[in-house]
Structure formats: structure tokens, C-alpha cells
Amino acid sequence: MMPVINAKRLIERLHALGQTGRHEGTLTRLAAGDADKAGRDLLCAWMQEAGLEIGIDRIGNIIGRWDPDGVSGAPVVMGSHIDTVIDAGIYDGCYGVLSGLSVIEALKGSGTRIGRPIAVVAFTNEEGVRFAPDMMGSLVVAGGLETDGALATVGTDGETLGNELRRIGYAGQLDPMDLRPHAYVELHVEQGPVLEAEGVNLGAVDTLQGISWQRIVIDGTANHAGTTPMRLRLDAGVAAAQITAALDGLARAMPGAVATVGTMRFVPNAINVIPSRATFTVDLRHPDEARLQQLEQDLALLLDGLRANGYLVSAERLARFEPVLFDQDIVEKIETAATARQIGCRRMTSGAGHDAQMMARVCPSAMLFVPSKGGISHNPQEFTEERDLIAGAEVLMDVVRGLCA
Amino acid sequence: MMPVINAKRLIERLHALGQTGRHEGTLTRLAAGDADKAGRDLLCAWMQEAGLEIGIDRIGNIIGRWDPDGVSGAPVVMGSHIDTVIDAGIYDGCYGVLSGLSVIEALKGSGTRIGRPIAVVAFTNEEGVRFAPDMMGSLVVAGGLETDGALATVGTDGETLGNELRRIGYAGQLDPMDLRPHAYVELHVEQGPVLEAEGVNLGAVDTLQGISWQRIVIDGTANHAGTTPMRLRLDAGVAAAQITAALDGLARAMPGAVATVGTMRFVPNAINVIPSRATFTVDLRHPDEARLQQLEQDLALLLDGLRANGYLVSAERLARFEPVLFDQDIVEKIETAATARQIGCRRMTSGAGHDAQMMARVCPSAMLFVPSKGGISHNPQEFTEERDLIAGAEVLMDVVRGLCA
């Protein structure tokens, strides 16, 4: 019997999980809060229904494992997370977890023979809204953060993650670092407009961009806008504008690069006063570490140019992640599976961070993207067509089946 | 006997007037408030001491007139204002009024024969902090605003100017438009860094810049900073930055022009979101109307370029004043007087607005500037050296003497 994804059940579960943490029409399911408990309980009930062995590790990651008799070795793991941002959509994270569950159900229900255990995991605190850093559950699994340190993290509301996990009943006994998969595959909505814009239904994610965030402060000299000749000015606003425009040009000239100045503040911010200070953030991303470093150097040179002209300039690093190169073999398996099902597929880069980037440190990993309407994410408007959701789960199933053959 | 400015008295009066409206070390003397009454009372007492005939017009302008027997004709008028901004320095406005008084005292005391009456005026509400518009007293004199309309103006605290003038005892009987000087000369601190930077002690102000203020709103599209390729972006922040940098370049390329983007706001102003909206102000100034219009057209073209690229752009006019060309004859008299006293003098433009620009509508007018340390004004740090203050008053005296010969 051919394994088939139960499309209706997958969609119904997405909507049911999207009702937990909903308050006055708004969906918010922050890590280790009451709404997260409701979502976790629902997920565990479904895993139990599916006959999975449920394990909870010390950082609260939920692992649902199908471990048929006579099958051994490290599991092939699918997953993502079910915590959300504030005022979220219903797909982000949840789709990856529920698709993984659907895949196991389909394989199990069809009597498919597998050569390894298969598991689906919901990682704790991927969003990082309540507890920093984000991608915390997978980071701990990957050994990038001590479990005890992560549990001691104080949230925005003053509670520690450890206490909150105990309170909601999800402080487990397993050692997070015991999860060492044979391979990890994460299915996710794109959170960007590329697939939709190109009319392609599946992305085989072969890289995850490196991210460099900096806060720049430029100090010039405030002065009267009418009486200060141009040659006597040290206009911090103009300096910030030149950097903003130049970064845009640099990113456009380098294939694969993106650069964004998302925040900007002038001081004193008065119509007839030359700005004395401009504070802004720079978000640089590239899938290739050398290129990302090139962009950072270009920015540093631009800032040095301002210093040479008399400005005081400081740059503070806010975040820095190296790019991730996903496993070529899994990426090829994704492409092959998509082609076999006649689903349009392209290789692509993930611009956002995902649990898969942490898992890539400990096992061969890759991701699949399905289109996201308008590229909207972290927003109630987030939407993916059902046929794309199902097609993504089917390709995931084919890939996992191949990985545990 | 040669007329001589009483330097000690002028300086002492500047400091004494600078004490009225001082509260916990901060000087604030808003138009027609209690502090303004205290300053007006002090000024009138000094005018009385000097034997001047004091007149108050309906808008509260105070005119102190020296009208020797047998002398007739329209008066030569000096003046400025004694209201201040919030947290002001002691020079702005007051220096012009007190110097005018000193000039009359010097001429009178030395028995100098004059061919016309001489007067000094303190105009009501030049700063416009409490009541809009600014330069109100001189605007009413020049016929640019009806007296009754001006008196009905509601201040930031809900009181009308008319009621407040009555309350403090400065609602006079004279018709403001009856003041039709033979000539008007205003001495002021520069409020800019030009004289200090060039080591010149006097400015003969031959023009007053035209001013064009606009508020620009650029709407693009918000999107994920990591997942939206550069070619699919409509980044309102980058568009605003390009305009800001381009305006700076345009002003630098046009002698006499200044351009300032003083305020800037991004929406949503988040580090990893492409700005959907940028709102900013543009302050353009030039002493020549055709050049100012050229700058406005250049800006309009830049905005049209954005529209052609898909942005929604709106531009709202916030203020517009045509440039003022001061009286060439008076300007030459200023230069001649400065040269005769071996005081370094240069012609210059006023970047700020002054009562003289209103008086220029009704009589030959010009201004003298003395250096201002660091170009700082509207600020407790405002400072001009005593020798520069005295030199300015001396040149003013010589010019006025010539004008009423």
C-alpha cells in the first residue's frame, strides 16, 4: 500500500492548533506559557493517537518517536516548533511539526517498512519572543548552550524558563544532547515572496543566510538649519542617509546579498535644526560567509570615511550568525522527490533563522519551503494554499522514506 | 561732543533684562506672559529715564521715540523684540532693542543735531512660541495681518493674545499701521557661525533668505529583511535616504543654498523589517527666489523619480517665505561706517527670520549682525563678546545718524 498524507487531518490540525492561544481573535503562544501548554497538550494527544513514544527532554523539547520492533540506529528526525510570535499566523513552525506527524502516520498506516526509527520534534522557544536567544531548544540539542544556563534564562515577564516549564508540566528528564539524528529535515512556509513570485511550489533549501546585525550611532553637530552654510556642517542625518543609500547599492551589486536599515532615529529631530545624532540599525545577510564579511568590511570602510570627515561613529554588534550550508545529499533527494511528483521546485536560501540551522551542527540537515502568500509571516495574514501545504508534506514523506531506507 | 555708546550700561541692561523671566537658572520670556510684562516694564522704565516718549500700539509693540523740538518727518527706527524662546539666551532680540536705546541716549546726550525723529521699537511676539505666527508685531505693522485677527490668536495655553496683552497692561491705543518709518535698522546676533569662523566682527545683512518647508511622506512596502530579495523591495527608508543625500548634494552645488532634513521617522521601525513608510521634513533656503524655486523643483523631480519606481509620495507645504532684498543704500552705509571705525565687515545673508523682513515691506530696511560664539542661538549657551556687542552698537549709531541727517 502506498503511503498517503491525510490531507484533511493535517489541515484540520493546523487550524485546531491555531485556536490554542487565541484571544479576542489574536493568536499568541509564547514559549512555556499557558497557551504553549495548551498547544503542547494537543500535540501530545495527537502523537499518542498515532501510537508514538513521547519523550520530553530537560529543555522541554517534545519528541514523538516511531520505533518499530527490530529497527535500530539513530532516527531520521523531522520537526520545527509550535511557539509563536505575538499576533501570529497559524503556519509558522506548526506546519513543520504537524507535517512530520502526518508523515509518520502515513508511513505507519501503510505498513511501510523502514530501516531506522523516525521521529518528529517540537523544539522549545524557537521564536525567542519571551526568552532569549531564539532557536533555544535546538541550540541546546546542538550543544551550543548549556541546558542549565538555558533553563535559568529570565523572560520578559521576569519568570525563568525552568520554572515555567515545570509549571506547565513540560520539564522532562531526557538529556537534550542525547538526540543525535541520522538526519534532520524541516518543512516550513517560506516567509518570503520568492516562490510565489516565481510560481514555483517547493523550495529545496540548500543554504541558510549568515546574519549580521549592527547598531550604528553617528554624532555630528547640531546647528541652525538656516544660518549654517553647507561647508560648515557636520550633519549626522545626511551621514546616516549616505550609509543607508550606499548599503542598498552594495547589496544590489552583490548577488544573493540583502541589506536593510530598518530603524532610524534623529536627534534633536527638529525641522530647522541640523541633526546632531543619527542612530540606526543595519541588517546584512548572505548565504556565503566570505561575502557577508565583505559586506561588513564595506560598511566599516564607509564608517571610516565618515570618521575621516569629522564624525564620531560607533558600531555595536547586535547579532552574528554564520551561514549554514545544508547537506547536499538531502537537498538532491528533495529535488528528486519533487520532480517525481511533478512539483515545481527550485533551490533557495533561507533568509530567516530556523531550528534546522542548529541541527545542521550535529547531523546532515536540510529544509523544504512551501510558498507563502505575499511573503507575509509573523502576522495573522500568513497564508499558504492547502495544495501547497499537502504537496510539501508529500515530498517530505518521500525524502524521509528515502533517508531511512 | 562726539556721541559715544555707554558700553557699561548696555551690557548691564542686557544682563538685567536677562534676569526677568529667569526661573531655576532657565530664561523663558514668552510673548504677553508675566515674564514678558516684567521685561516690558524694565524696558519702559529705561526709556522713561532716557526721556523718550513711549507709545504702545494695539498689538502691544512698544515704541520709544526721541522727537526733538523743531524736528519733523517720519522717524528712523531701530529695534527688535524682547520675547524669547523656552530656555533662551540673553542676546537674541534684546540686544537690538537695548542697542537702539543706547544709540538714542548717546546721540541725545552728546547734543547731536538730527534731521528726523529717532525711535526704538520692541515688537510683540517675534518668536512665535506661544502665539503663531512668529514676527507677529512687525507683520501687523507691515499690514500683513489684521490687528483684530492677531489679537484673537489663541496661544498654546488657550489664552488669546488680546486678553493677555490687556492683563499685563500692554494693550495700547495706537494703530500699528501708523508706524511708517523713514528707515528701519535692526542689530542682531548672527545665530550662525559665519562671522566667527571668518574672524569678521560685523555683518552687513543685504538679504534675508527665502524659506521653503515641506513634509514628505514616502510609502513603500514592509517586508522581511532576510527573505525579500533586493529586486523585490520597495524600501521607503532607502528612498528617504536617497532624497536626503541628494538634497545635501544639490545644496552644496548651489552657492548660497542650504538644505536640511531635520526630522525622520520610519514605520514600523524594526531592525528586521523593510520600512513601509518614511516621513521627513525638508528645509530649503536661498536668498534668491529663482534659486529657491530651482531647489524646490529639483526636490519635486526627485520625488517624481520615486513615484516612477512605484513609491507613493506626498509632499505637504509647511511654510514658504520669499527672500527679502534689503535696502542697498543702508547696507552701503553700514559698510562705510564699519570701515571708518576699522571694524572688519562683510556682506551676508540672514538665514533666520527677523522683524526686519516685515519692516522691509513698508520702508527701506537692513540689518547688522555681530558674531555669535559657535553660531549658537535659542539656547542658554548663546554668547557674543562685549567688544563685538559695543562695536555693533557704535556702527548702528553711525548709520542711524547718517539716515536722519
XYZ file of C-alpha atoms in Angstrom, chain B residues 9-362:
354
model
C 25.247 100.488 30.697
C 24.373 98.490 27.580
C 26.000 95.349 28.957
C 24.424 95.810 32.390
C 20.987 96.214 30.848
C 21.422 93.078 28.739
C 22.133 91.135 31.907
C 19.363 92.850 33.898
C 16.766 92.149 31.194
C 18.165 88.607 31.029
C 17.166 88.162 34.677
C 13.469 88.784 34.035
C 11.751 85.510 33.282
C 14.546 83.517 34.854
C 13.382 80.535 36.864
C 15.728 77.977 38.399
C 18.506 79.181 36.118
C 16.407 78.978 32.950
C 15.370 82.053 30.951
C 11.921 81.911 29.334
C 10.016 85.081 28.450
C 7.109 84.060 26.216
C 5.095 86.782 24.496
C 2.496 88.544 26.685
C 3.094 86.392 29.749
C 4.103 87.501 33.248
C 7.809 87.364 32.456
C 7.256 89.422 29.304
C 5.427 92.013 31.419
C 8.429 92.205 33.758
C 10.765 92.701 30.791
C 8.482 95.303 29.209
C 8.229 97.204 32.500
C 12.008 97.292 32.777
C 12.387 98.463 29.187
C 9.777 101.195 29.628
C 11.486 102.386 32.802
C 14.766 102.742 30.888
C 13.009 104.522 28.015
C 11.486 106.925 30.513
C 14.876 107.527 32.153
C 16.176 108.345 28.674
C 13.421 110.923 28.251
C 11.706 109.095 25.375
C 8.065 109.431 24.520
C 6.628 105.932 24.984
C 3.824 104.697 22.765
C 2.088 101.296 22.860
C 0.113 100.180 19.846
C -2.866 97.815 19.786
C -0.716 94.738 19.147
C 1.483 95.657 22.108
C 4.515 96.937 20.237
C 6.449 99.386 22.464
C 7.827 102.458 20.661
C 10.245 104.800 22.440
C 10.613 107.987 20.450
C 13.073 110.866 20.596
C 11.242 113.750 18.997
C 13.340 116.915 19.480
C 11.594 120.271 19.082
C 11.598 121.561 15.551
C 12.342 118.140 14.032
C 9.724 116.559 11.825
C 9.135 113.765 9.322
C 8.952 110.009 9.537
C 11.288 108.580 12.182
C 14.363 106.460 11.680
C 13.530 103.330 13.651
C 15.768 100.761 15.300
C 14.516 97.729 17.124
C 13.831 94.068 17.514
C 11.948 92.144 20.256
C 12.327 91.089 23.878
C 10.205 87.926 23.947
C 12.232 84.705 23.963
C 12.019 81.015 23.173
C 11.915 78.461 26.008
C 15.317 78.152 27.746
C 16.781 81.100 25.875
C 19.986 83.090 25.880
C 20.115 86.766 26.850
C 21.064 88.354 23.491
C 18.545 87.376 20.804
C 16.202 90.328 20.201
C 17.068 92.156 23.429
C 20.405 93.251 22.026
C 18.733 95.044 19.119
C 16.270 96.857 21.349
C 18.771 97.860 24.036
C 21.348 98.941 21.446
C 18.719 101.150 19.842
C 18.033 102.716 23.198
C 21.779 103.205 23.761
C 22.122 104.869 20.363
C 19.375 107.382 21.148
C 20.892 108.065 24.565
C 24.322 108.632 23.038
C 23.021 110.960 20.348
C 20.775 112.797 22.773
C 23.411 113.055 25.484
C 26.021 114.446 23.126
C 23.676 117.126 21.837
C 23.872 115.719 18.317
C 21.615 117.609 15.886
C 19.275 115.284 13.955
C 17.082 115.991 10.981
C 14.362 113.444 11.842
C 12.838 111.826 14.918
C 14.504 108.592 16.019
C 12.692 105.730 17.656
C 13.416 102.313 19.100
C 10.757 99.593 18.979
C 10.236 96.297 20.774
C 7.900 94.213 18.634
C 5.392 91.808 20.197
C 5.772 88.031 19.765
C 8.668 87.724 17.386
C 9.474 84.178 18.489
C 6.041 82.718 17.909
C 6.490 80.131 20.649
C 3.222 80.879 22.427
C 1.246 82.539 19.607
C 1.521 81.812 15.874
C 2.694 83.163 13.524
C 6.071 84.442 14.619
C 7.227 88.029 13.837
C 3.641 88.977 14.606
C 4.072 92.528 15.888
C 6.053 93.638 12.835
C 3.814 91.643 10.494
C 0.819 93.636 11.766
C 2.770 96.902 11.354
C 3.551 95.892 7.776
C -0.125 95.231 7.081
C 0.431 91.516 6.577
C -2.053 90.560 9.283
C -5.155 92.361 10.621
C -4.728 93.654 14.158
C -8.006 92.156 15.375
C -7.195 88.776 13.888
C -3.791 88.825 15.530
C -5.317 89.748 18.893
C -7.763 86.843 18.602
C -4.901 84.339 18.227
C -5.182 81.545 20.771
C -1.908 80.612 22.439
C -0.582 77.169 23.254
C -2.090 77.618 26.739
C -5.567 78.510 25.436
C -5.383 82.256 26.190
C -5.851 84.850 23.453
C -3.126 87.387 22.760
C -5.623 90.233 23.146
C -6.680 89.145 26.627
C -3.124 88.556 27.698
C -1.965 91.987 26.483
C -4.807 93.580 28.434
C -3.984 91.509 31.505
C -0.321 92.572 31.542
C -1.196 96.199 30.726
C 0.258 96.361 27.227
C -2.856 96.611 25.054
C -2.203 100.115 23.690
C -4.268 102.586 21.682
C -2.026 103.358 18.713
C -2.789 101.888 15.324
C 0.146 99.582 14.483
C -0.004 100.667 10.842
C 0.654 104.253 11.801
C 4.321 103.347 12.311
C 5.741 104.195 8.891
C 9.462 104.733 9.381
C 11.767 106.677 7.113
C 14.068 103.691 7.511
C 14.381 100.650 9.778
C 17.664 99.173 11.029
C 17.932 96.048 13.188
C 21.059 94.943 15.019
C 21.157 91.262 15.969
C 23.475 88.452 16.992
C 24.224 86.294 13.985
C 22.673 82.970 15.143
C 25.110 81.291 12.817
C 28.852 80.597 12.726
C 29.933 82.570 9.661
C 31.360 85.758 11.228
C 33.146 83.846 13.980
C 34.537 81.291 11.538
C 35.912 84.062 9.320
C 37.110 86.316 12.116
C 34.963 89.207 10.888
C 33.344 91.413 13.531
C 30.347 92.799 11.675
C 27.881 91.583 9.080
C 26.096 93.981 6.743
C 22.995 91.931 6.019
C 21.883 92.602 2.479
C 19.415 89.751 2.028
C 17.220 87.530 4.098
C 16.849 84.007 2.801
C 13.653 82.660 1.374
C 12.451 79.624 3.283
C 10.620 76.571 1.993
C 9.486 73.909 4.442
C 7.850 70.673 3.321
C 6.856 67.412 4.936
C 7.420 64.379 2.726
C 5.775 61.002 3.207
C 7.083 58.045 1.191
C 5.128 54.797 1.212
C 6.821 51.609 0.097
C 6.194 48.032 1.210
C 7.123 46.449 4.526
C 8.684 43.011 4.228
C 11.078 40.587 5.875
C 14.618 41.936 5.832
C 16.107 38.485 5.373
C 13.835 36.871 2.849
C 12.978 39.682 0.441
C 15.475 39.940 -2.420
C 16.730 43.427 -3.248
C 14.975 43.433 -6.628
C 11.572 42.799 -4.990
C 11.905 45.644 -2.466
C 10.171 48.982 -2.196
C 12.139 50.258 0.794
C 10.740 53.602 1.960
C 13.760 54.156 4.216
C 16.218 53.817 1.346
C 14.083 56.173 -0.762
C 14.117 58.774 2.015
C 17.857 58.318 2.437
C 18.432 58.856 -1.276
C 16.406 62.094 -1.175
C 18.261 63.274 1.926
C 21.670 62.620 0.430
C 20.683 64.113 -2.936
C 19.353 67.327 -1.376
C 22.592 67.746 0.538
C 24.489 67.414 -2.711
C 22.222 69.864 -4.546
C 22.625 72.497 -1.842
C 26.396 72.064 -1.811
C 26.466 72.575 -5.563
C 24.461 75.818 -5.447
C 26.261 78.778 -3.836
C 24.199 80.321 -1.069
C 21.803 77.404 -0.741
C 21.143 75.371 2.389
C 19.077 72.172 2.649
C 18.298 70.286 5.817
C 16.393 67.116 6.584
C 15.897 67.690 10.288
C 13.312 65.051 11.169
C 12.995 61.445 10.072
C 10.657 58.660 11.105
C 10.448 55.080 9.813
C 7.452 52.755 10.082
C 7.404 50.093 11.500
C 10.970 50.948 12.607
C 12.020 47.377 13.325
C 15.514 46.016 12.805
C 14.481 43.159 10.503
C 11.580 44.731 8.635
C 11.939 46.773 5.449
C 10.442 50.217 6.230
C 6.994 50.641 4.724
C 6.901 54.378 5.358
C 9.376 57.196 5.859
C 8.198 60.635 6.975
C 10.641 63.514 6.973
C 10.859 67.283 6.704
C 12.830 69.322 4.191
C 14.052 72.839 4.971
C 15.325 74.660 1.864
C 16.631 78.238 1.934
C 18.164 80.618 -0.533
C 18.457 84.424 -0.664
C 17.349 84.381 -4.303
C 13.747 83.430 -5.123
C 14.606 81.881 -8.509
C 17.255 79.680 -6.934
C 14.917 78.666 -4.139
C 12.308 77.674 -6.711
C 15.015 75.731 -8.540
C 15.734 73.755 -5.363
C 12.025 73.087 -4.896
C 11.779 71.858 -8.489
C 14.831 69.645 -8.034
C 13.180 68.080 -4.998
C 9.915 67.615 -6.914
C 11.832 65.841 -9.685
C 13.488 63.537 -7.165
C 10.069 62.690 -5.745
C 8.683 62.072 -9.242
C 11.549 59.650 -9.770
C 10.433 57.706 -6.706
C 6.848 57.655 -7.956
C 8.053 56.257 -11.271
C 9.695 53.450 -9.298
C 6.425 52.521 -7.597
C 6.528 54.522 -4.376
C 3.574 56.542 -3.151
C 4.885 60.010 -2.328
C 3.155 63.036 -0.860
C 4.631 66.461 -0.164
C 2.925 68.993 2.087
C 3.974 72.632 2.239
C 4.517 73.672 5.863
C 5.897 77.195 5.346
C 7.055 79.393 2.483
C 8.629 82.852 2.657
C 10.092 84.675 -0.288
C 13.591 86.082 0.133
C 13.969 89.716 1.193
C 16.406 92.061 -0.522
C 17.414 94.740 1.954
C 17.956 98.380 1.045
C 21.268 98.750 -0.809
C 21.807 102.301 0.412
C 21.551 101.329 4.082
C 23.761 98.290 3.517
C 26.419 100.552 1.970
C 26.110 102.964 4.885
C 26.755 100.030 7.248
C 29.886 99.051 5.324
C 31.126 102.630 5.217
C 30.551 103.131 8.932
C 32.315 99.874 9.795
C 35.281 100.758 7.611
C 35.535 104.218 9.184
C 35.761 102.550 12.595
C 38.225 99.959 11.265
C 35.815 97.144 12.061
C 36.034 94.111 9.785
C 32.771 93.833 7.884
C 31.293 91.520 5.276
C 28.014 91.407 3.451
C 25.908 88.450 4.347
C 22.552 86.769 4.237
C 20.327 86.185 7.183
C 19.348 82.563 7.376
C 16.766 83.189 10.080
C 13.624 85.301 10.017
C 13.614 88.722 11.713
C 11.236 91.646 12.250
C 13.311 93.491 9.631
C 11.890 91.271 6.919
C 8.403 92.564 7.735
C 9.541 96.192 8.034
C 11.242 95.878 4.621
C 7.726 95.740 3.142
C 6.994 99.300 4.289
